[in-house]
mmCIF file of C-alpha atoms in Angstrom:
data_model
loop_
_atom_site.group_PDB
_atom_site.id
_atom_site.type_symbol
_atom_site.label_atom_id
_atom_site.label_comp_id
_atom_site.label_asym_id
_atom_site.label_seq_id
_atom_site.Cartn_x
_atom_site.Cartn_y
_atom_site.Cartn_z
ATOM 1 C CA MET A 1 165.788 -51.319 -128.526
ATOM 2 C CA ALA A 2 166.073 -51.024 -132.302
ATOM 3 C CA ASP A 3 169.221 -50.940 -134.402
ATOM 4 C CA GLU A 4 168.948 -48.299 -137.101
ATOM 5 C CA GLN A 5 172.194 -49.249 -138.811
ATOM 6 C CA LYS A 6 171.587 -49.983 -142.482
ATOM 7 C CA PRO A 7 174.197 -52.405 -143.835
ATOM 8 C CA LYS A 8 175.459 -51.931 -147.374
ATOM 9 C CA THR A 9 175.070 -55.467 -148.733
ATOM 10 C CA LYS A 10 172.707 -58.415 -148.360
ATOM 11 C CA SER A 11 175.633 -60.678 -147.455
ATOM 12 C CA PHE A 12 176.526 -58.378 -144.536
ATOM 13 C CA VAL A 13 172.917 -58.472 -143.325
ATOM 14 C CA ALA A 14 172.918 -62.280 -143.475
ATOM 15 C CA ARG A 15 176.219 -62.522 -141.548
ATOM 16 C CA LYS A 16 175.037 -59.958 -139.002
ATOM 17 C CA ASP A 17 171.738 -61.776 -138.459
ATOM 18 C CA ARG A 18 173.500 -65.135 -137.995
ATOM 19 C CA TYR A 19 175.981 -63.647 -135.515
ATOM 20 C CA TRP A 20 173.274 -61.812 -133.559
ATOM 21 C CA LYS A 21 170.957 -64.846 -133.505
ATOM 22 C CA ASN A 22 173.580 -67.432 -132.601
ATOM 23 C CA GLN A 23 176.728 -66.127 -130.884
ATOM 24 C CA HIS A 24 175.461 -62.882 -129.353
ATOM 25 C CA ALA A 25 172.136 -64.274 -128.138
ATOM 26 C CA GLU A 26 173.932 -67.065 -126.303
ATOM 27 C CA LEU A 27 176.409 -64.634 -124.733
ATOM 28 C CA PHE A 28 173.705 -62.146 -123.692
ATOM 29 C CA SER A 29 171.516 -64.908 -122.263
ATOM 30 C CA SER A 30 174.408 -66.267 -120.181
ATOM 31 C CA ILE A 31 174.775 -63.099 -118.079
ATOM 32 C CA ALA A 32 173.582 -63.649 -114.486
ATOM 33 C CA ILE A 33 171.431 -60.523 -114.242
ATOM 34 C CA VAL A 34 169.761 -61.300 -117.577
ATOM 35 C CA LYS A 35 168.804 -64.763 -116.309
ATOM 36 C CA LYS A 36 167.543 -63.207 -113.067
ATOM 37 C CA ASN A 37 165.689 -60.152 -114.401
ATOM 38 C CA LEU A 38 164.311 -60.884 -117.858
ATOM 39 C CA LEU A 39 161.183 -62.892 -118.584
ATOM 40 C CA SER A 40 161.887 -62.946 -122.314
ATOM 41 C CA TYR A 41 164.318 -61.735 -124.970
ATOM 42 C CA VAL A 42 163.061 -61.724 -128.551
ATOM 43 C CA GLN A 43 164.983 -60.728 -131.668
ATOM 44 C CA ALA A 44 163.132 -59.284 -134.657
ATOM 45 C CA HIS A 45 165.110 -59.660 -137.883
ATOM 46 C CA VAL A 46 163.968 -57.520 -140.815
ATOM 47 C CA ASN A 47 162.284 -59.359 -143.664
ATOM 48 C CA GLU A 48 163.309 -57.436 -146.777
ATOM 49 C CA GLU A 49 160.679 -59.066 -149.007
ATOM 50 C CA ALA A 50 157.848 -58.204 -146.616
ATOM 51 C CA SER A 51 159.257 -54.672 -146.191
ATOM 52 C CA ALA A 52 159.213 -54.192 -149.972
ATOM 53 C CA GLN A 53 155.584 -55.341 -150.100
ATOM 54 C CA LEU A 54 154.630 -52.881 -147.367
ATOM 55 C CA LYS A 55 156.400 -50.053 -149.220
ATOM 56 C CA GLN A 56 154.529 -51.015 -152.381
ATOM 57 C CA VAL A 57 151.158 -50.491 -150.673
ATOM 58 C CA GLY A 58 152.223 -47.142 -149.224
ATOM 59 C CA PHE A 59 153.496 -47.895 -145.729
ATOM 60 C CA PRO A 60 156.608 -46.030 -144.600
ATOM 61 C CA VAL A 61 159.224 -48.651 -143.662
ATOM 62 C CA SER A 62 161.967 -48.129 -141.081
ATOM 63 C CA ASP A 63 165.633 -48.267 -142.060
ATOM 64 C CA ALA A 64 166.279 -50.332 -138.926
ATOM 65 C CA ASP A 65 167.518 -53.809 -139.697
ATOM 66 C CA GLY A 66 166.640 -55.379 -136.384
ATOM 67 C CA MET A 67 164.983 -54.950 -133.035
ATOM 68 C CA ALA A 68 165.330 -56.644 -129.674
ATOM 69 C CA ILE A 69 162.391 -56.894 -127.304
ATOM 70 C CA PHE A 70 163.089 -57.373 -123.605
ATOM 71 C CA GLU A 71 160.325 -58.227 -121.146
ATOM 72 C CA ALA A 72 160.795 -58.011 -117.383
ATOM 73 C CA PRO A 73 158.559 -57.562 -114.332
ATOM 74 C CA SER A 74 159.525 -53.857 -114.285
ATOM 75 C CA TYR A 75 161.353 -51.297 -116.411
ATOM 76 C CA ALA A 76 163.850 -50.899 -113.570
ATOM 77 C CA MET A 77 164.765 -54.583 -113.879
ATOM 78 C CA THR A 78 165.343 -54.169 -117.612
ATOM 79 C CA ALA A 79 167.494 -51.080 -117.048
ATOM 80 C CA ALA A 80 169.501 -52.915 -114.378
ATOM 81 C CA CYS A 81 170.569 -55.464 -117.006
ATOM 82 C CA PHE A 82 172.168 -52.757 -119.136
ATOM 83 C CA GLN A 83 173.837 -51.060 -116.165
ATOM 84 C CA ASP A 84 175.280 -54.322 -114.836
ATOM 85 C CA GLU A 85 179.087 -54.552 -114.666
ATOM 86 C CA GLU A 86 179.192 -58.015 -116.279
ATOM 87 C CA TYR A 87 176.981 -56.800 -119.157
ATOM 88 C CA GLN A 88 179.187 -53.738 -119.663
ATOM 89 C CA LYS A 89 182.386 -55.793 -119.569
ATOM 90 C CA ILE A 90 181.308 -58.766 -121.727
ATOM 91 C CA VAL A 91 178.256 -57.936 -123.831
ATOM 92 C CA VAL A 92 178.918 -54.330 -124.860
ATOM 93 C CA PRO A 93 182.272 -55.132 -126.543
ATOM 94 C CA ASP A 94 180.633 -58.064 -128.360
ATOM 95 C CA GLU A 95 177.950 -55.744 -129.750
ATOM 96 C CA GLU A 96 180.662 -54.002 -131.771
ATOM 97 C CA ASN A 97 180.640 -57.077 -134.044
ATOM 98 C CA PHE A 98 177.210 -56.177 -135.422
ATOM 99 C CA LEU A 99 175.779 -53.037 -133.859
ATOM 100 C CA ASP A 100 176.318 -49.290 -134.030
ATOM 101 C CA ARG A 101 175.148 -48.312 -130.527
ATOM 102 C CA GLY A 102 175.199 -44.642 -131.490
ATOM 103 C CA ARG A 103 172.390 -45.295 -133.972
ATOM 104 C CA CYS A 104 170.184 -47.276 -131.611
ATOM 105 C CA PHE A 105 167.195 -46.078 -129.663
ATOM 106 C CA ALA A 106 165.037 -47.518 -126.919
ATOM 107 C CA LEU A 107 161.264 -47.541 -126.683
ATOM 108 C CA ALA A 108 159.724 -48.357 -123.315
ATOM 109 C CA ALA A 109 156.287 -49.713 -124.116
ATOM 110 C CA ASP A 110 153.534 -51.721 -122.511
ATOM 111 C CA LEU A 111 152.412 -54.629 -124.695
ATOM 112 C CA VAL A 112 148.629 -54.678 -125.044
ATOM 113 C CA PRO A 113 147.338 -57.816 -126.776
ATOM 114 C CA VAL A 114 144.304 -56.952 -128.881
ATOM 115 C CA LEU A 115 144.056 -60.018 -131.105
ATOM 116 C CA ASP A 116 145.973 -63.050 -129.909
ATOM 117 C CA ASP A 117 144.983 -66.195 -131.791
ATOM 118 C CA ALA A 118 148.076 -68.318 -132.272
ATOM 119 C CA THR A 119 146.108 -71.182 -133.863
#
C-alpha cells in the first residue's frame, strides 16, 4: 500500500515519518490478527535527496511519500488484517494522523529476488 499524499513542508514530512515509524507502527503491530497473519511489515520512507538524484538522471519519481509492505502466507491473510474489527476500530482512526486513505492504493505483488547479496 502506498500513500500518495504529498505534504507541503519538510517539517510536516519529518513529523509524519516519526509518527508513522514510532507510534503507528507500534499500534498496528499490537493488533491480534496482525501478529497472527503477517510475516513482516516494512515501512519505506521517501528519501528526498535520493529522489532528486534519480530525477536528475531522468527517472520519473512518484509523488508518494511512503509505502508499507506487508508479507503474509497468502493474500487472503493480508486482506483479513484490514477487514478485522479491531483494525477498523483502532488502527483506521489513528491513520488520520498521517494518512489520506482516499489517496492510497494497493499493489498485490509477488516478491522475486533476483540479486540478494546483503554482504
